[in-house]
Amino acid sequence: MKVNVHQNIKILVLVLSILFSLQKSYSQNDNFWSNVSFGGNLGIGFGNDTFSGVIEPSALYNFNEQFAAGMGVSFGYIESNNFTATNYGGSLLAFYSPIREIRLSLEFQEMGVSRTLEIENAQDLKENYWYPSLFVGGGYRMGNVSVGIRYDLLYDSDKSIYGSAYTPFVSVFF
């Protein structure tokens, strides 16, 4: 699957424009910063000669008790035997809570990926590319913490940084 970076940037700019116009109309009556939440995801994993880590700080604007939207940045690293991968990028986030305990999510993520496979007695295999993801998800919300699962509608098993289209998550926002 060939990724059209220019098309993805156009979508990103359109979504950001909509979010900022919504923010402007909502923030006229409220103090903007009192409606902003900071948080995100943090992950670390260890296995058979394997290490993986990810940090994803985010900022959300809470339009009301049910709807929040914002953006985040991501950085991840994986090392396993003769394989290493680094990924970095950004995302646009939207959350909807039909009731306080349920959080539904939509996230567009664009990641730069750099992978290296070291091959003994041969030239290393290196790849650098951009990979888009469009996640839909849902979870249980307990105060500032949400736990759930999301599904990548654009999942490509050859290029994705995730092992499956389904990804569990734990996120915290303050």
Short mmCIF file of N, CA and C in Angstrom, two decimals:
data_model
loop_
_atom_site.label_atom_id
_atom_site.label_comp_id
_atom_site.label_asym_id
_atom_site.label_seq_id
_atom_site.Cartn_x
_atom_site.Cartn_y
_atom_site.Cartn_z
N MET A 1 0.85 -1.17 0.00
CA MET A 1 0.00 0.00 0.00
C MET A 1 0.89 1.23 0.00
N LYS A 2 0.75 2.08 -1.00
CA LYS A 2 1.54 3.31 -1.09
C LYS A 2 0.85 4.39 -0.28
N VAL A 3 1.61 5.05 0.58
CA VAL A 3 1.08 6.10 1.45
C VAL A 3 1.24 7.45 0.75
N ASN A 4 0.14 8.18 0.60
CA ASN A 4 0.16 9.50 0.00
C ASN A 4 0.30 10.52 1.12
N VAL A 5 1.53 10.95 1.40
CA VAL A 5 1.81 11.86 2.50
C VAL A 5 1.11 13.20 2.30
N HIS A 6 1.10 13.71 1.06
CA HIS A 6 0.45 14.99 0.80
C HIS A 6 -1.04 14.93 1.10
N GLN A 7 -1.69 13.85 0.73
CA GLN A 7 -3.12 13.68 1.02
C GLN A 7 -3.34 13.63 2.53
N ASN A 8 -2.48 12.92 3.25
CA ASN A 8 -2.61 12.83 4.71
C ASN A 8 -2.39 14.18 5.37
N ILE A 9 -1.47 14.98 4.86
CA ILE A 9 -1.24 16.31 5.41
C ILE A 9 -2.46 17.20 5.18
N LYS A 10 -3.09 17.08 4.00
CA LYS A 10 -4.31 17.86 3.73
C LYS A 10 -5.42 17.49 4.72
N ILE A 11 -5.58 16.21 4.98
CA ILE A 11 -6.59 15.76 5.94
C ILE A 11 -6.27 16.30 7.32
N LEU A 12 -5.00 16.24 7.71
CA LEU A 12 -4.57 16.74 9.01
C LEU A 12 -4.86 18.24 9.16
N VAL A 13 -4.56 19.02 8.14
CA VAL A 13 -4.82 20.47 8.17
C VAL A 13 -6.31 20.75 8.26
N LEU A 14 -7.12 20.00 7.51
CA LEU A 14 -8.57 20.18 7.55
C LEU A 14 -9.13 19.90 8.95
N VAL A 15 -8.71 18.78 9.53
CA VAL A 15 -9.20 18.42 10.87
C VAL A 15 -8.74 19.44 11.90
N LEU A 16 -7.48 19.88 11.82
CA LEU A 16 -6.98 20.90 12.75
C LEU A 16 -7.76 22.20 12.62
N SER A 17 -8.07 22.60 11.39
CA SER A 17 -8.85 23.82 11.17
C SER A 17 -10.21 23.73 11.82
N ILE A 18 -10.86 22.59 11.67
CA ILE A 18 -12.17 22.39 12.28
C ILE A 18 -12.06 22.44 13.80
N LEU A 19 -11.05 21.75 14.35
CA LEU A 19 -10.88 21.75 15.81
C LEU A 19 -10.62 23.15 16.34
N PHE A 20 -9.77 23.92 15.65
CA PHE A 20 -9.48 25.27 16.13
C PHE A 20 -10.68 26.20 15.99
N SER A 21 -11.50 26.01 14.95
CA SER A 21 -12.69 26.85 14.83
C SER A 21 -13.69 26.51 15.92
N LEU A 22 -13.82 25.22 16.26
CA LEU A 22 -14.68 24.83 17.37
C LEU A 22 -14.16 25.41 18.68
N GLN A 23 -12.85 25.35 18.86
CA GLN A 23 -12.24 25.88 20.08
C GLN A 23 -12.53 27.35 20.22
N LYS A 24 -12.46 28.09 19.14
CA LYS A 24 -12.68 29.54 19.20
C LYS A 24 -14.11 29.84 19.63
N SER A 25 -15.08 29.12 19.08
CA SER A 25 -16.47 29.40 19.43
C SER A 25 -16.77 28.99 20.87
N TYR A 26 -16.17 27.93 21.35
CA TYR A 26 -16.42 27.49 22.73
C TYR A 26 -15.64 28.32 23.74
N SER A 27 -14.46 28.80 23.37
CA SER A 27 -13.61 29.48 24.34
C SER A 27 -14.00 30.93 24.58
N GLN A 28 -14.93 31.47 23.80
CA GLN A 28 -15.32 32.85 24.01
C GLN A 28 -16.02 33.04 25.35
N ASN A 29 -16.73 32.02 25.82
CA ASN A 29 -17.45 32.13 27.09
C ASN A 29 -16.68 31.53 28.26
N ASP A 30 -15.70 30.73 28.00
CA ASP A 30 -14.97 30.03 29.06
C ASP A 30 -13.49 30.41 29.03
N ASN A 31 -12.83 30.18 30.15
CA ASN A 31 -11.38 30.34 30.19
C ASN A 31 -10.77 29.13 29.48
N PHE A 32 -10.06 29.39 28.38
CA PHE A 32 -9.52 28.31 27.54
C PHE A 32 -8.72 27.29 28.34
N TRP A 33 -7.75 27.72 29.12
CA TRP A 33 -6.83 26.79 29.79
C TRP A 33 -7.51 25.97 30.88
N SER A 34 -8.61 26.43 31.42
CA SER A 34 -9.31 25.63 32.43
C SER A 34 -9.99 24.42 31.80
N ASN A 35 -10.13 24.42 30.48
CA ASN A 35 -10.75 23.29 29.77
C ASN A 35 -9.73 22.37 29.09
N VAL A 36 -8.44 22.63 29.30
CA VAL A 36 -7.39 21.82 28.68
C VAL A 36 -6.90 20.76 29.66
N SER A 37 -6.78 19.53 29.16
CA SER A 37 -6.24 18.41 29.94
C SER A 37 -4.95 17.94 29.29
N PHE A 38 -3.96 17.58 30.11
CA PHE A 38 -2.71 17.04 29.61
C PHE A 38 -2.57 15.61 30.10
N GLY A 39 -1.95 14.77 29.29
CA GLY A 39 -1.74 13.39 29.68
C GLY A 39 -1.22 12.60 28.51
N GLY A 40 -1.73 11.38 28.36
CA GLY A 40 -1.32 10.53 27.25
C GLY A 40 -1.09 9.11 27.68
N ASN A 41 -0.19 8.45 26.97
CA ASN A 41 0.11 7.04 27.19
C ASN A 41 1.61 6.86 27.40
N LEU A 42 1.95 5.86 28.18
CA LEU A 42 3.34 5.50 28.43
C LEU A 42 3.39 3.98 28.48
N GLY A 43 4.29 3.38 27.72
CA GLY A 43 4.36 1.93 27.72
C GLY A 43 5.79 1.43 27.69
N ILE A 44 6.00 0.27 28.30
CA ILE A 44 7.32 -0.36 28.32
C ILE A 44 7.10 -1.87 28.33
N GLY A 45 7.94 -2.58 27.60
CA GLY A 45 7.81 -4.03 27.56
C GLY A 45 9.16 -4.71 27.46
N PHE A 46 9.25 -5.88 28.08
CA PHE A 46 10.46 -6.70 28.05
C PHE A 46 10.07 -8.12 27.69
N GLY A 47 10.93 -8.81 26.94
CA GLY A 47 10.68 -10.20 26.58
C GLY A 47 11.99 -10.89 26.32
N ASN A 48 11.96 -12.01 25.58
CA ASN A 48 13.17 -12.73 25.21
C ASN A 48 14.08 -11.82 24.39
N ASP A 49 15.11 -11.28 25.03
CA ASP A 49 16.05 -10.38 24.36
C ASP A 49 15.34 -9.25 23.62
N THR A 50 14.22 -8.78 24.16
CA THR A 50 13.42 -7.75 23.52
C THR A 50 13.11 -6.63 24.50
N PHE A 51 13.20 -5.41 24.00
CA PHE A 51 12.77 -4.23 24.76
C PHE A 51 11.91 -3.37 23.85
N SER A 52 10.83 -2.84 24.38
CA SER A 52 10.04 -1.86 23.64
C SER A 52 9.56 -0.79 24.61
N GLY A 53 9.50 0.42 24.10
CA GLY A 53 9.02 1.53 24.92
C GLY A 53 8.35 2.56 24.04
N VAL A 54 7.35 3.22 24.60
CA VAL A 54 6.64 4.27 23.88
C VAL A 54 6.23 5.37 24.85
N ILE A 55 6.32 6.60 24.38
CA ILE A 55 5.83 7.74 25.16
C ILE A 55 4.97 8.58 24.21
N GLU A 56 3.75 8.89 24.65
CA GLU A 56 2.80 9.62 23.81
C GLU A 56 2.10 10.72 24.61
N PRO A 57 2.75 11.86 24.83
CA PRO A 57 2.07 12.95 25.53
C PRO A 57 1.01 13.59 24.63
N SER A 58 -0.09 14.04 25.23
CA SER A 58 -1.20 14.63 24.49
C SER A 58 -1.80 15.79 25.26
N ALA A 59 -2.49 16.65 24.53
CA ALA A 59 -3.27 17.73 25.13
C ALA A 59 -4.67 17.68 24.54
N LEU A 60 -5.67 17.81 25.39
CA LEU A 60 -7.08 17.76 24.97
C LEU A 60 -7.79 19.03 25.39
N TYR A 61 -8.69 19.49 24.55
CA TYR A 61 -9.59 20.56 24.94
C TYR A 61 -10.94 19.92 25.22
N ASN A 62 -11.45 20.10 26.43
CA ASN A 62 -12.74 19.53 26.83
C ASN A 62 -13.83 20.55 26.50
N PHE A 63 -14.55 20.29 25.40
CA PHE A 63 -15.61 21.19 24.98
C PHE A 63 -16.78 21.19 25.96
N ASN A 64 -17.06 20.00 26.51
CA ASN A 64 -18.10 19.84 27.53
C ASN A 64 -17.84 18.50 28.23
N GLU A 65 -18.77 18.02 29.02
CA GLU A 65 -18.59 16.76 29.75
C GLU A 65 -18.50 15.55 28.82
N GLN A 66 -19.02 15.68 27.60
CA GLN A 66 -19.07 14.53 26.70
C GLN A 66 -18.00 14.53 25.61
N PHE A 67 -17.59 15.69 25.13
CA PHE A 67 -16.73 15.75 23.95
C PHE A 67 -15.40 16.45 24.25
N ALA A 68 -14.30 15.82 23.81
CA ALA A 68 -12.96 16.41 23.94
C ALA A 68 -12.19 16.10 22.66
N ALA A 69 -11.31 17.00 22.26
CA ALA A 69 -10.48 16.79 21.08
C ALA A 69 -9.13 17.45 21.31
N GLY A 70 -8.12 16.94 20.62
CA GLY A 70 -6.79 17.51 20.79
C GLY A 70 -5.78 16.84 19.90
N MET A 71 -4.52 16.95 20.31
CA MET A 71 -3.44 16.37 19.53
C MET A 71 -2.34 15.86 20.44
N GLY A 72 -1.52 15.00 19.87
CA GLY A 72 -0.43 14.42 20.64
C GLY A 72 0.77 14.14 19.76
N VAL A 73 1.87 13.83 20.41
CA VAL A 73 3.09 13.42 19.72
C VAL A 73 3.47 12.03 20.25
N SER A 74 4.21 11.29 19.44
CA SER A 74 4.58 9.92 19.82
C SER A 74 6.04 9.66 19.52
N PHE A 75 6.65 8.85 20.38
CA PHE A 75 7.99 8.35 20.12
C PHE A 75 8.04 6.92 20.65
N GLY A 76 8.55 6.01 19.84
CA GLY A 76 8.67 4.62 20.26
C GLY A 76 9.98 4.02 19.82
N TYR A 77 10.40 2.98 20.54
CA TYR A 77 11.65 2.29 20.23
C TYR A 77 11.47 0.81 20.53
N ILE A 78 11.97 -0.04 19.62
CA ILE A 78 11.93 -1.49 19.79
C ILE A 78 13.31 -2.04 19.46
N GLU A 79 13.79 -2.95 20.30
CA GLU A 79 15.05 -3.64 20.03
C GLU A 79 14.87 -5.11 20.37
N SER A 80 15.20 -5.98 19.40
CA SER A 80 15.05 -7.41 19.60
C SER A 80 16.09 -8.14 18.77
N ASN A 81 16.98 -8.85 19.43
CA ASN A 81 18.04 -9.59 18.75
C ASN A 81 18.72 -8.74 17.70
N ASN A 82 18.44 -8.98 16.42
CA ASN A 82 19.10 -8.26 15.34
C ASN A 82 18.17 -7.24 14.66
N PHE A 83 17.12 -6.82 15.36
CA PHE A 83 16.14 -5.90 14.80
C PHE A 83 15.98 -4.68 15.70
N THR A 84 15.97 -3.48 15.10
CA THR A 84 15.65 -2.25 15.84
C THR A 84 14.67 -1.42 15.01
N ALA A 85 13.82 -0.70 15.71
CA ALA A 85 12.88 0.20 15.04
C ALA A 85 12.66 1.42 15.91
N THR A 86 12.61 2.56 15.26
CA THR A 86 12.29 3.82 15.92
C THR A 86 11.12 4.43 15.17
N ASN A 87 10.15 4.94 15.90
CA ASN A 87 9.03 5.61 15.25
C ASN A 87 8.72 6.91 15.98
N TYR A 88 8.23 7.88 15.23
CA TYR A 88 7.93 9.20 15.77
C TYR A 88 6.82 9.81 14.93
N GLY A 89 6.03 10.67 15.52
CA GLY A 89 4.97 11.30 14.75
C GLY A 89 3.99 12.04 15.61
N GLY A 90 2.82 12.24 15.05
CA GLY A 90 1.79 12.99 15.75
C GLY A 90 0.42 12.41 15.49
N SER A 91 -0.55 12.88 16.27
CA SER A 91 -1.91 12.38 16.11
C SER A 91 -2.93 13.45 16.46
N LEU A 92 -4.10 13.29 15.88
CA LEU A 92 -5.27 14.08 16.21
C LEU A 92 -6.24 13.16 16.93
N LEU A 93 -6.79 13.63 18.03
CA LEU A 93 -7.62 12.80 18.90
C LEU A 93 -9.00 13.41 19.06
N ALA A 94 -10.02 12.56 19.15
CA ALA A 94 -11.37 13.00 19.50
C ALA A 94 -11.97 11.95 20.41
N PHE A 95 -12.57 12.40 21.51
CA PHE A 95 -13.20 11.50 22.48
C PHE A 95 -14.65 11.91 22.69
N TYR A 96 -15.51 10.90 22.82
CA TYR A 96 -16.92 11.14 23.12
C TYR A 96 -17.33 10.20 24.24
N SER A 97 -17.95 10.75 25.27
CA SER A 97 -18.42 9.94 26.41
C SER A 97 -19.94 10.05 26.49
N PRO A 98 -20.67 9.03 25.99
CA PRO A 98 -22.13 9.07 26.07
C PRO A 98 -22.62 9.06 27.52
N ILE A 99 -21.87 8.36 28.38
CA ILE A 99 -22.05 8.42 29.83
C ILE A 99 -20.66 8.55 30.44
N ARG A 100 -20.57 8.98 31.67
CA ARG A 100 -19.27 9.29 32.29
C ARG A 100 -18.30 8.10 32.26
N GLU A 101 -18.78 6.89 32.39
CA GLU A 101 -17.90 5.71 32.50
C GLU A 101 -17.43 5.16 31.15
N ILE A 102 -18.01 5.59 30.05
CA ILE A 102 -17.67 5.06 28.72
C ILE A 102 -16.99 6.15 27.91
N ARG A 103 -15.86 5.81 27.28
CA ARG A 103 -15.17 6.76 26.41
C ARG A 103 -14.95 6.11 25.05
N LEU A 104 -15.52 6.71 24.02
CA LEU A 104 -15.31 6.29 22.63
C LEU A 104 -14.26 7.20 22.02
N SER A 105 -13.43 6.66 21.15
CA SER A 105 -12.32 7.46 20.61
C SER A 105 -12.17 7.30 19.11
N LEU A 106 -11.63 8.35 18.51
CA LEU A 106 -11.24 8.37 17.11
C LEU A 106 -9.88 9.06 17.07
N GLU A 107 -8.91 8.43 16.40
CA GLU A 107 -7.56 8.99 16.36
C GLU A 107 -6.94 8.77 14.99
N PHE A 108 -6.44 9.86 14.40
CA PHE A 108 -5.65 9.77 13.18
C PHE A 108 -4.19 9.96 13.59
N GLN A 109 -3.34 9.01 13.23
CA GLN A 109 -1.93 9.05 13.61
C GLN A 109 -1.07 8.90 12.36
N GLU A 110 -0.05 9.74 12.24
CA GLU A 110 0.92 9.64 11.14
C GLU A 110 2.29 9.43 11.76
N MET A 111 2.92 8.29 11.44
CA MET A 111 4.19 7.93 12.07
C MET A 111 5.30 7.77 11.04
N GLY A 112 6.46 8.35 11.36
CA GLY A 112 7.67 8.08 10.61
C GLY A 112 8.32 6.85 11.22
N VAL A 113 8.67 5.89 10.39
CA VAL A 113 9.20 4.62 10.87
C VAL A 113 10.59 4.39 10.27
N SER A 114 11.52 3.99 11.12
CA SER A 114 12.87 3.64 10.68
C SER A 114 13.19 2.27 11.25
N ARG A 115 13.30 1.26 10.36
CA ARG A 115 13.55 -0.11 10.81
C ARG A 115 14.87 -0.62 10.23
N THR A 116 15.59 -1.40 11.04
CA THR A 116 16.84 -2.02 10.59
C THR A 116 16.86 -3.48 11.02
N LEU A 117 17.12 -4.35 10.07
CA LEU A 117 17.30 -5.77 10.34
C LEU A 117 18.74 -6.10 10.00
N GLU A 118 19.51 -6.47 11.01
CA GLU A 118 20.92 -6.82 10.80
C GLU A 118 21.00 -8.27 10.35
N ILE A 119 21.63 -8.48 9.19
CA ILE A 119 21.74 -9.82 8.62
C ILE A 119 23.21 -10.22 8.64
N GLU A 120 23.48 -11.34 9.29
CA GLU A 120 24.86 -11.81 9.42
C GLU A 120 25.43 -12.14 8.04
N ASN A 121 26.65 -11.68 7.78
CA ASN A 121 27.37 -11.91 6.52
C ASN A 121 26.65 -11.34 5.30
N ALA A 122 25.85 -10.30 5.51
CA ALA A 122 25.15 -9.65 4.40
C ALA A 122 24.88 -8.19 4.78
N GLN A 123 24.42 -7.44 3.81
CA GLN A 123 24.11 -6.04 4.06
C GLN A 123 22.81 -5.94 4.87
N ASP A 124 22.81 -5.03 5.85
CA ASP A 124 21.61 -4.83 6.67
C ASP A 124 20.44 -4.36 5.80
N LEU A 125 19.24 -4.77 6.19
CA LEU A 125 18.02 -4.34 5.52
C LEU A 125 17.46 -3.15 6.30
N LYS A 126 17.37 -1.99 5.63
CA LYS A 126 16.89 -0.78 6.29
C LYS A 126 15.67 -0.24 5.54
N GLU A 127 14.69 0.24 6.31
CA GLU A 127 13.50 0.85 5.74
C GLU A 127 13.18 2.14 6.48
N ASN A 128 12.81 3.17 5.74
CA ASN A 128 12.34 4.43 6.31
C ASN A 128 11.08 4.82 5.54
N TYR A 129 9.97 5.05 6.24
CA TYR A 129 8.72 5.38 5.56
C TYR A 129 7.75 6.03 6.55
N TRP A 130 6.68 6.59 6.01
CA TRP A 130 5.60 7.16 6.81
C TRP A 130 4.43 6.20 6.77
N TYR A 131 3.77 6.06 7.92
CA TYR A 131 2.65 5.12 8.02
C TYR A 131 1.46 5.78 8.72
N PRO A 132 0.29 5.83 8.06
CA PRO A 132 -0.90 6.40 8.69
C PRO A 132 -1.72 5.32 9.41
N SER A 133 -2.38 5.72 10.48
CA SER A 133 -3.32 4.85 11.19
C SER A 133 -4.58 5.65 11.48
N LEU A 134 -5.71 4.98 11.42
CA LEU A 134 -6.98 5.59 11.81
C LEU A 134 -7.64 4.64 12.80
N PHE A 135 -7.57 5.01 14.07
CA PHE A 135 -8.07 4.16 15.15
C PHE A 135 -9.48 4.56 15.56
N VAL A 136 -10.32 3.56 15.78
CA VAL A 136 -11.60 3.74 16.46
C VAL A 136 -11.52 2.85 17.69
N GLY A 137 -12.03 3.33 18.80
CA GLY A 137 -11.90 2.53 20.01
C GLY A 137 -12.93 2.87 21.05
N GLY A 138 -12.87 2.11 22.10
CA GLY A 138 -13.76 2.34 23.23
C GLY A 138 -13.13 1.81 24.48
N GLY A 139 -13.55 2.40 25.60
CA GLY A 139 -12.98 1.96 26.85
C GLY A 139 -13.81 2.36 28.04
N TYR A 140 -13.37 1.87 29.17
CA TYR A 140 -14.01 2.17 30.45
C TYR A 140 -13.22 3.29 31.11
N ARG A 141 -13.93 4.29 31.58
CA ARG A 141 -13.30 5.47 32.16
C ARG A 141 -13.52 5.50 33.67
N MET A 142 -12.41 5.62 34.42
CA MET A 142 -12.45 5.71 35.88
C MET A 142 -11.75 6.99 36.28
N GLY A 143 -12.49 8.08 36.41
CA GLY A 143 -11.88 9.36 36.74
C GLY A 143 -10.98 9.84 35.62
N ASN A 144 -9.69 9.98 35.90
CA ASN A 144 -8.72 10.45 34.90
C ASN A 144 -8.13 9.34 34.04
N VAL A 145 -8.46 8.09 34.33
CA VAL A 145 -7.87 6.94 33.65
C VAL A 145 -8.90 6.26 32.76
N SER A 146 -8.48 5.91 31.54
CA SER A 146 -9.32 5.13 30.62
C SER A 146 -8.56 3.87 30.22
N VAL A 147 -9.27 2.75 30.18
CA VAL A 147 -8.70 1.47 29.78
C VAL A 147 -9.60 0.89 28.70
N GLY A 148 -9.02 0.46 27.58
CA GLY A 148 -9.86 -0.08 26.53
C GLY A 148 -9.07 -0.67 25.39
N ILE A 149 -9.72 -0.74 24.24
CA ILE A 149 -9.09 -1.30 23.04
C ILE A 149 -9.47 -0.42 21.85
N ARG A 150 -8.54 -0.34 20.89
CA ARG A 150 -8.80 0.41 19.67
C ARG A 150 -8.46 -0.45 18.47
N TYR A 151 -9.05 -0.12 17.32
CA TYR A 151 -8.87 -0.88 16.09
C TYR A 151 -8.40 0.06 14.99
N ASP A 152 -7.34 -0.33 14.27
CA ASP A 152 -6.78 0.48 13.18
C ASP A 152 -7.48 0.12 11.88
N LEU A 153 -8.29 1.04 11.35
CA LEU A 153 -9.02 0.81 10.11
C LEU A 153 -8.10 0.75 8.89
N LEU A 154 -6.89 1.29 8.99
CA LEU A 154 -5.93 1.31 7.87
C LEU A 154 -4.81 0.29 8.05
N TYR A 155 -4.99 -0.68 8.91
CA TYR A 155 -3.93 -1.61 9.29
C TYR A 155 -3.33 -2.33 8.08
N ASP A 156 -2.00 -2.35 8.02
CA ASP A 156 -1.23 -3.06 7.00
C ASP A 156 -0.17 -3.87 7.75
N SER A 157 -0.30 -5.18 7.76
CA SER A 157 0.59 -6.03 8.56
C SER A 157 2.06 -5.92 8.15
N ASP A 158 2.34 -5.50 6.92
CA ASP A 158 3.73 -5.37 6.48
C ASP A 158 4.39 -4.07 6.94
N LYS A 159 3.61 -3.03 7.18
CA LYS A 159 4.18 -1.72 7.49
C LYS A 159 3.86 -1.19 8.88
N SER A 160 2.83 -1.72 9.51
CA SER A 160 2.40 -1.18 10.79
C SER A 160 3.46 -1.39 11.86
N ILE A 161 3.50 -0.46 12.81
CA ILE A 161 4.39 -0.61 13.95
C ILE A 161 3.75 -1.47 15.03
N TYR A 162 2.49 -1.83 14.83
CA TYR A 162 1.76 -2.65 15.79
C TYR A 162 1.63 -4.08 15.25
N GLY A 163 1.62 -5.05 16.14
CA GLY A 163 1.54 -6.45 15.75
C GLY A 163 0.16 -6.88 15.32
N SER A 164 -0.85 -6.07 15.60
CA SER A 164 -2.23 -6.41 15.28
C SER A 164 -3.00 -5.12 15.03
N ALA A 165 -4.13 -5.23 14.34
CA ALA A 165 -5.00 -4.06 14.14
C ALA A 165 -5.65 -3.65 15.46
N TYR A 166 -5.75 -4.59 16.39
CA TYR A 166 -6.31 -4.31 17.72
C TYR A 166 -5.18 -3.94 18.67
N THR A 167 -5.35 -2.83 19.38
CA THR A 167 -4.34 -2.37 20.32
C THR A 167 -5.00 -1.99 21.64
N PRO A 168 -4.63 -2.66 22.74
CA PRO A 168 -5.17 -2.23 24.05
C PRO A 168 -4.51 -0.91 24.46
N PHE A 169 -5.20 -0.14 25.29
CA PHE A 169 -4.62 1.12 25.75
C PHE A 169 -5.01 1.41 27.19
N VAL A 170 -4.13 2.16 27.84
CA VAL A 170 -4.40 2.77 29.14
C VAL A 170 -3.95 4.22 28.99
N SER A 171 -4.85 5.16 29.20
CA SER A 171 -4.48 6.57 29.08
C SER A 171 -4.89 7.32 30.33
N VAL A 172 -4.10 8.36 30.64
CA VAL A 172 -4.33 9.18 31.83
C VAL A 172 -4.31 10.65 31.40
N PHE A 173 -5.30 11.42 31.83
CA PHE A 173 -5.35 12.86 31.56
C PHE A 173 -5.69 13.61 32.83
N PHE A 174 -5.02 14.75 33.03
CA PHE A 174 -5.25 15.61 34.20
C PHE A 174 -5.68 16.99 33.76
#
